[in-house]
Amino acid sequence: MLSLVSRSFCLMVSGCQGSRRSIATVISGNKTSKLVRDRLRNDVEKMKVQFSGFRPSLVVLQVGDRDDSNLYISTKLKAAAEIGIDAKHVRLPSSATQAEVLQSVLSVNENPSVHGLIVQLPLDSVNRIDTELVTNAVSPDKDVDGLSCINAGKLSRGDLKDCFIPCTPNGCMELIRQTGVSVAGKHAVVIGRSKIVGAPMHDLLLWNHATVTTCHSKTPDLPEQVSRADILVVGAGRAEMVRGEWVKQGAVVIDCGINHVPDETRASGKRVVGDVHYASANQRAGFITPVPGGVGPMTVAMLMENTVQSAHRFILRHQADR
């Protein structure tokens, strides 16, 4: 944390001596996620010693065989293995019915040796499946994605110690903490209102005592709203929509976007960009996350944190029942 603040101060001083325009300090999700994973690895080791080989356990439930889902799942399984979490991948065929998916969820719910359950979305089935019904079927005590209505409701009313927080917003909060900037009393603007990012991000910032404005596709004066933000979190799903000139001088900018745009200089013919125009925004922001290498690595790290936290809660309940 101190290194980020110190570097920002140095860059601001050098900017004042020259053109008086500072360059934002980059908030590295790669570095921060490593700190989180290292801490979790130590926590898991202590559990194994204290409770005779006990390990947190995670199940990833997939329907179908989408390539993008397979990639995301392999990243999660690799992170779990590095930390010491016992992770299992359960794949149902694309012919699976809603009843079969729900039965798989209930089976994991009832297994006391499993502490976390992720339902990989989208559900790639030839049959119609109600995604909300499936995600809400996950036991709130094992809902480490934080997507069930029970956990969402607890978050919305400020019960942060008694719920699982969705991983991307939770990762964003960790990145903000790394800057040393206090959220309390700041004006925060969130662009996007999805159930996975925007809505829970609003709640997290609010219950950490920021004054929060949520913007969306119907917001008429988006540049004006952005210009007021001490903390800006963008999860709109539109490539480079937020321009640098909109950004308040010195703001903390967290970019949750992952978009592919054409780029003839790349072998693939495309490159990944965020929802913020990075080249112009980093000329005004105080801190900014890159894309890639910013929010993305934190999402997986916070999923692992929720799983370890769930295992801790299981141990406490087990001890209380004795």
Short mmCIF file of C-alpha atoms in Angstrom, two decimals:
data_model
loop_
_atom_site.label_atom_id
_atom_site.label_comp_id
_atom_site.label_asym_id
_atom_site.label_seq_id
_atom_site.Cartn_x
_atom_site.Cartn_y
_atom_site.Cartn_z
CA MET A 1 0.00 0.00 0.00
CA LEU A 2 2.69 2.47 0.99
CA SER A 3 4.65 1.78 -2.18
CA LEU A 4 1.66 2.73 -4.33
CA VAL A 5 1.09 5.95 -2.40
CA SER A 6 4.78 6.86 -2.44
CA ARG A 7 5.07 6.23 -6.16
CA SER A 8 1.99 8.32 -6.86
CA PHE A 9 3.48 11.22 -4.88
CA CYS A 10 6.74 11.01 -6.80
CA LEU A 11 4.91 10.98 -10.14
CA MET A 12 2.83 13.98 -9.12
CA VAL A 13 5.94 15.90 -8.10
CA SER A 14 7.69 15.14 -11.38
CA GLY A 15 4.53 16.14 -13.24
CA CYS A 16 4.42 19.48 -11.45
CA GLN A 17 8.03 20.21 -12.33
CA GLY A 18 7.27 19.64 -16.01
CA SER A 19 3.92 20.04 -17.65
CA ARG A 20 2.01 19.91 -14.32
CA ARG A 21 0.24 16.82 -15.64
CA SER A 22 0.78 13.64 -13.63
CA ILE A 23 0.52 10.06 -14.89
CA ALA A 24 -1.66 7.71 -12.88
CA THR A 25 -0.15 5.05 -10.68
CA VAL A 26 -1.05 1.60 -12.01
CA ILE A 27 -2.90 -0.66 -9.56
CA SER A 28 -1.65 -4.12 -10.45
CA GLY A 29 -4.21 -6.87 -10.04
CA ASN A 30 -1.49 -9.42 -10.74
CA LYS A 31 0.61 -8.26 -7.78
CA THR A 32 -2.33 -7.75 -5.44
CA SER A 33 -3.87 -11.13 -6.27
CA LYS A 34 -0.53 -12.79 -5.50
CA LEU A 35 -0.56 -11.18 -2.04
CA VAL A 36 -4.07 -12.55 -1.47
CA ARG A 37 -3.16 -16.05 -2.72
CA ASP A 38 -0.03 -16.16 -0.55
CA ARG A 39 -2.05 -15.20 2.51
CA LEU A 40 -4.68 -17.82 1.73
CA ARG A 41 -2.03 -20.50 1.22
CA ASN A 42 -0.73 -19.78 4.73
CA ASP A 43 -4.28 -19.91 6.14
CA VAL A 44 -4.91 -23.30 4.53
CA GLU A 45 -1.62 -24.67 5.86
CA LYS A 46 -2.58 -23.58 9.38
CA MET A 47 -5.96 -25.31 9.00
CA LYS A 48 -4.31 -28.56 7.95
CA VAL A 49 -2.03 -28.49 10.98
CA GLN A 50 -4.65 -27.39 13.50
CA PHE A 51 -7.40 -29.72 12.29
CA SER A 52 -5.51 -32.84 11.24
CA GLY A 53 -5.33 -32.61 7.46
CA PHE A 54 -8.50 -30.56 6.98
CA ARG A 55 -8.70 -28.80 3.60
CA PRO A 56 -11.23 -26.36 2.17
CA SER A 57 -13.20 -28.02 -0.63
CA LEU A 58 -14.71 -26.45 -3.74
CA VAL A 59 -16.96 -27.86 -6.48
CA VAL A 60 -17.33 -26.21 -9.89
CA LEU A 61 -20.51 -27.37 -11.62
CA GLN A 62 -20.62 -26.95 -15.41
CA VAL A 63 -23.35 -27.71 -17.92
CA GLY A 64 -22.12 -28.31 -21.46
CA ASP A 65 -18.64 -27.83 -22.89
CA ARG A 66 -18.16 -24.19 -23.90
CA ASP A 67 -14.54 -23.30 -24.64
CA ASP A 68 -14.67 -20.03 -22.72
CA SER A 69 -16.17 -21.75 -19.67
CA ASN A 70 -13.50 -24.46 -19.85
CA LEU A 71 -10.81 -21.77 -19.82
CA TYR A 72 -12.33 -19.96 -16.82
CA ILE A 73 -12.73 -23.23 -14.92
CA SER A 74 -9.14 -24.30 -15.56
CA THR A 75 -7.96 -20.95 -14.17
CA LYS A 76 -10.03 -21.48 -11.02
CA LEU A 77 -8.84 -25.07 -10.55
CA LYS A 78 -5.22 -24.01 -10.97
CA ALA A 79 -5.58 -21.22 -8.39
CA ALA A 80 -7.26 -23.61 -5.96
CA ALA A 81 -4.49 -26.19 -6.32
CA GLU A 82 -1.79 -23.56 -5.70
CA ILE A 83 -3.49 -22.47 -2.47
CA GLY A 84 -4.22 -26.00 -1.22
CA ILE A 85 -7.98 -26.04 -1.81
CA ASP A 86 -9.41 -29.41 -2.85
CA ALA A 87 -11.30 -28.43 -6.03
CA LYS A 88 -13.44 -30.76 -8.14
CA HIS A 89 -14.94 -30.13 -11.58
CA VAL A 90 -18.35 -31.68 -12.20
CA ARG A 91 -19.51 -31.45 -15.83
CA LEU A 92 -23.02 -32.33 -16.91
CA PRO A 93 -23.76 -32.92 -20.61
CA SER A 94 -25.49 -30.29 -22.74
CA SER A 95 -28.50 -32.59 -22.73
CA ALA A 96 -28.94 -32.06 -18.97
CA THR A 97 -32.41 -30.97 -17.87
CA GLN A 98 -33.20 -28.36 -15.26
CA ALA A 99 -34.24 -31.07 -12.82
CA GLU A 100 -30.89 -32.85 -13.28
CA VAL A 101 -28.94 -29.64 -12.70
CA LEU A 102 -30.94 -28.85 -9.58
CA GLN A 103 -30.38 -32.38 -8.29
CA SER A 104 -26.61 -31.95 -8.73
CA VAL A 105 -26.75 -28.66 -6.82
CA LEU A 106 -28.76 -30.19 -3.99
CA SER A 107 -26.36 -33.13 -3.80
CA VAL A 108 -23.43 -30.77 -3.23
CA ASN A 109 -25.47 -28.70 -0.75
CA GLU A 110 -25.98 -31.81 1.35
CA ASN A 111 -22.33 -32.91 1.25
CA PRO A 112 -20.71 -31.62 4.48
CA SER A 113 -17.20 -32.10 3.07
CA VAL A 114 -17.78 -29.42 0.41
CA HIS A 115 -17.50 -25.80 1.52
CA GLY A 116 -18.01 -23.92 -1.74
CA LEU A 117 -20.09 -24.45 -4.88
CA ILE A 118 -19.80 -22.49 -8.12
CA VAL A 119 -22.32 -22.89 -10.92
CA GLN A 120 -20.40 -21.92 -14.04
CA LEU A 121 -22.45 -19.61 -16.23
CA PRO A 122 -23.85 -19.66 -18.81
CA LEU A 123 -25.60 -23.00 -18.52
CA ASP A 124 -24.96 -24.52 -21.96
CA SER A 125 -27.90 -26.88 -22.32
CA VAL A 126 -30.19 -27.70 -25.23
CA ASN A 127 -32.99 -27.61 -22.70
CA ARG A 128 -34.43 -24.47 -21.16
CA ILE A 129 -32.95 -23.87 -17.72
CA ASP A 130 -33.87 -21.01 -15.39
CA THR A 131 -30.47 -19.63 -14.35
CA GLU A 132 -31.93 -17.67 -11.43
CA LEU A 133 -33.62 -20.79 -10.09
CA VAL A 134 -30.34 -22.73 -10.24
CA THR A 135 -28.15 -20.04 -8.64
CA ASN A 136 -30.71 -19.52 -5.88
CA ALA A 137 -30.77 -23.28 -5.24
CA VAL A 138 -27.14 -23.11 -4.07
CA SER A 139 -26.96 -23.14 -0.28
CA PRO A 140 -26.18 -19.59 0.95
CA ASP A 141 -23.51 -21.16 3.18
CA LYS A 142 -21.73 -22.54 0.08
CA ASP A 143 -22.54 -19.76 -2.39
CA VAL A 144 -18.94 -18.55 -2.76
CA ASP A 145 -19.86 -16.65 -5.95
CA GLY A 146 -22.23 -14.55 -3.83
CA LEU A 147 -24.95 -14.70 -6.49
CA SER A 148 -27.91 -16.12 -4.55
CA CYS A 149 -30.74 -13.80 -3.56
CA ILE A 150 -30.01 -14.53 0.12
CA ASN A 151 -26.43 -13.29 -0.07
CA ALA A 152 -27.42 -10.39 -2.34
CA GLY A 153 -30.09 -9.36 0.16
CA LYS A 154 -27.69 -9.47 3.09
CA LEU A 155 -25.17 -7.37 1.17
CA SER A 156 -27.82 -4.81 0.20
CA ARG A 157 -28.76 -4.24 3.84
CA GLY A 158 -25.15 -4.08 5.03
CA ASP A 159 -24.68 -7.50 6.63
CA LEU A 160 -21.17 -7.76 5.20
CA LYS A 161 -19.92 -10.14 7.88
CA ASP A 162 -22.76 -12.59 7.32
CA CYS A 163 -22.70 -13.10 3.56
CA PHE A 164 -20.48 -13.95 0.62
CA ILE A 165 -19.64 -10.89 -1.47
CA PRO A 166 -19.52 -11.33 -5.26
CA CYS A 167 -15.93 -11.81 -6.32
CA THR A 168 -15.41 -9.01 -8.84
CA PRO A 169 -16.73 -6.19 -6.60
CA ASN A 170 -14.84 -7.65 -3.65
CA GLY A 171 -11.67 -7.64 -5.76
CA CYS A 172 -12.32 -4.03 -6.75
CA MET A 173 -12.53 -3.05 -3.09
CA GLU A 174 -9.21 -4.78 -2.41
CA LEU A 175 -7.60 -2.85 -5.28
CA ILE A 176 -8.99 0.42 -3.92
CA ARG A 177 -7.55 -0.44 -0.49
CA GLN A 178 -4.14 -0.92 -2.09
CA THR A 179 -4.10 2.75 -3.13
CA GLY A 180 -4.35 3.95 0.46
CA VAL A 181 -7.32 6.12 -0.52
CA SER A 182 -10.09 5.99 2.09
CA VAL A 183 -13.52 5.21 0.66
CA ALA A 184 -15.33 6.89 3.54
CA GLY A 185 -16.68 10.30 2.62
CA LYS A 186 -15.74 10.01 -1.06
CA HIS A 187 -18.08 10.45 -4.00
CA ALA A 188 -18.09 7.14 -5.88
CA VAL A 189 -19.61 6.58 -9.30
CA VAL A 190 -20.43 3.08 -10.57
CA ILE A 191 -21.21 2.64 -14.27
CA GLY A 192 -23.30 -0.48 -14.80
CA ARG A 193 -25.97 -2.15 -12.69
CA SER A 194 -25.52 -5.89 -13.33
CA LYS A 195 -26.21 -8.35 -10.54
CA ILE A 196 -22.63 -9.61 -10.73
CA VAL A 197 -20.70 -6.30 -10.73
CA GLY A 198 -22.57 -2.98 -10.73
CA ALA A 199 -25.32 -3.53 -8.15
CA PRO A 200 -23.14 -5.25 -5.51
CA MET A 201 -20.36 -2.71 -6.15
CA HIS A 202 -22.81 0.07 -5.29
CA ASP A 203 -23.75 -1.72 -2.06
CA LEU A 204 -20.12 -2.34 -1.04
CA LEU A 205 -19.13 1.27 -1.56
CA LEU A 206 -22.24 2.50 0.25
CA TRP A 207 -21.65 0.35 3.32
CA ASN A 208 -18.01 1.47 3.34
CA HIS A 209 -19.42 5.00 3.75
CA ALA A 210 -19.04 6.46 0.26
CA THR A 211 -21.72 8.59 -1.36
CA VAL A 212 -22.60 6.49 -4.39
CA THR A 213 -24.11 7.32 -7.78
CA THR A 214 -25.00 4.45 -10.11
CA CYS A 215 -25.09 5.23 -13.84
CA HIS A 216 -26.49 3.07 -16.62
CA SER A 217 -27.73 3.13 -20.20
CA LYS A 218 -30.50 5.61 -19.36
CA THR A 219 -28.24 8.10 -17.57
CA PRO A 220 -28.39 11.27 -19.73
CA ASP A 221 -25.36 13.18 -18.41
CA LEU A 222 -22.73 10.47 -18.06
CA PRO A 223 -19.63 12.69 -18.59
CA GLU A 224 -20.86 15.11 -15.93
CA GLN A 225 -21.48 12.29 -13.44
CA VAL A 226 -18.05 10.78 -14.09
CA SER A 227 -16.36 14.15 -13.61
CA ARG A 228 -17.60 14.25 -9.99
CA ALA A 229 -16.18 10.84 -9.05
CA ASP A 230 -13.36 10.54 -6.52
CA ILE A 231 -13.69 6.79 -7.11
CA LEU A 232 -14.90 5.49 -10.47
CA VAL A 233 -15.79 1.83 -11.08
CA VAL A 234 -16.77 0.92 -14.63
CA GLY A 235 -18.51 -2.31 -15.62
CA ALA A 236 -20.58 -1.32 -18.63
CA GLY A 237 -19.33 -3.81 -21.23
CA ARG A 238 -18.56 -1.16 -23.86
CA ALA A 239 -15.04 -0.79 -25.16
CA GLU A 240 -13.29 2.42 -24.07
CA MET A 241 -16.57 4.28 -23.55
CA VAL A 242 -15.24 6.40 -20.68
CA ARG A 243 -12.95 9.08 -22.07
CA GLY A 244 -10.02 10.52 -20.19
CA GLU A 245 -11.33 14.07 -20.31
CA TRP A 246 -14.38 12.97 -18.29
CA VAL A 247 -12.22 11.77 -15.37
CA LYS A 248 -11.72 13.94 -12.31
CA GLN A 249 -8.08 14.89 -11.68
CA GLY A 250 -6.56 12.45 -9.18
CA ALA A 251 -9.49 10.00 -9.17
CA VAL A 252 -9.19 6.27 -8.49
CA VAL A 253 -10.33 4.45 -11.66
CA ILE A 254 -11.24 0.76 -11.53
CA ASP A 255 -11.96 -0.77 -14.95
CA CYS A 256 -13.91 -4.05 -14.88
CA GLY A 257 -14.35 -4.23 -18.66
CA ILE A 258 -13.00 -6.94 -20.93
CA ASN A 259 -13.58 -6.17 -24.62
CA HIS A 260 -11.96 -7.30 -27.87
CA VAL A 261 -11.27 -4.68 -30.52
CA PRO A 262 -9.65 -5.09 -33.96
CA ASP A 263 -5.86 -4.63 -34.07
CA GLU A 264 -4.01 -5.51 -37.26
CA THR A 265 -0.64 -5.32 -35.46
CA ARG A 266 -1.53 -8.41 -33.38
CA ALA A 267 -1.22 -11.95 -34.68
CA SER A 268 -4.77 -12.63 -33.49
CA GLY A 269 -6.04 -9.52 -35.26
CA LYS A 270 -7.47 -8.13 -32.03
CA ARG A 271 -6.53 -6.90 -28.58
CA VAL A 272 -8.17 -6.67 -25.18
CA VAL A 273 -9.25 -3.29 -23.83
CA GLY A 274 -11.36 -2.15 -20.92
CA ASP A 275 -14.40 0.10 -20.66
CA VAL A 276 -12.11 3.09 -19.96
CA HIS A 277 -9.93 4.74 -22.62
CA TYR A 278 -6.69 3.99 -20.77
CA ALA A 279 -4.28 6.21 -22.73
CA SER A 280 -6.23 9.37 -21.94
CA ALA A 281 -7.57 8.41 -18.50
CA ASN A 282 -4.13 7.71 -17.06
CA GLN A 283 -3.20 11.33 -17.78
CA ARG A 284 -5.81 12.54 -15.27
CA ALA A 285 -6.44 9.71 -12.78
CA GLY A 286 -4.41 9.33 -9.62
CA PHE A 287 -4.66 5.55 -9.72
CA ILE A 288 -5.91 3.26 -12.49
CA THR A 289 -6.22 -0.47 -13.18
CA PRO A 290 -4.88 -1.87 -16.45
CA VAL A 291 -6.74 -4.22 -18.78
CA PRO A 292 -5.67 -6.98 -18.77
CA GLY A 293 -3.89 -7.49 -15.43
CA GLY A 294 -6.18 -5.41 -13.24
CA VAL A 295 -9.56 -6.57 -11.98
CA GLY A 296 -9.48 -9.98 -13.73
CA PRO A 297 -6.85 -11.69 -11.52
CA MET A 298 -8.60 -10.32 -8.42
CA THR A 299 -11.90 -12.00 -9.30
CA VAL A 300 -10.32 -15.45 -9.07
CA ALA A 301 -8.35 -14.53 -5.94
CA MET A 302 -11.48 -13.38 -4.12
CA LEU A 303 -13.31 -16.56 -5.14
CA MET A 304 -10.55 -18.48 -3.38
CA GLU A 305 -10.88 -16.15 -0.37
CA ASN A 306 -14.61 -16.82 -0.14
CA THR A 307 -13.95 -20.58 -0.25
CA VAL A 308 -11.40 -20.41 2.56
CA GLN A 309 -13.77 -18.16 4.52
CA SER A 310 -16.55 -20.72 4.05
CA ALA A 311 -14.27 -23.45 5.41
CA HIS A 312 -13.50 -21.28 8.45
CA ARG A 313 -17.22 -20.81 9.07
CA PHE A 314 -17.79 -24.57 8.74
CA ILE A 315 -15.16 -25.22 11.41
CA LEU A 316 -16.73 -22.67 13.76
CA ARG A 317 -20.20 -24.20 13.31
CA HIS A 318 -18.81 -27.69 13.85
CA GLN A 319 -17.08 -26.61 17.07
CA ALA A 320 -20.23 -24.87 18.31
CA ASP A 321 -22.28 -28.04 17.76
CA ARG A 322 -20.01 -30.14 19.92
#
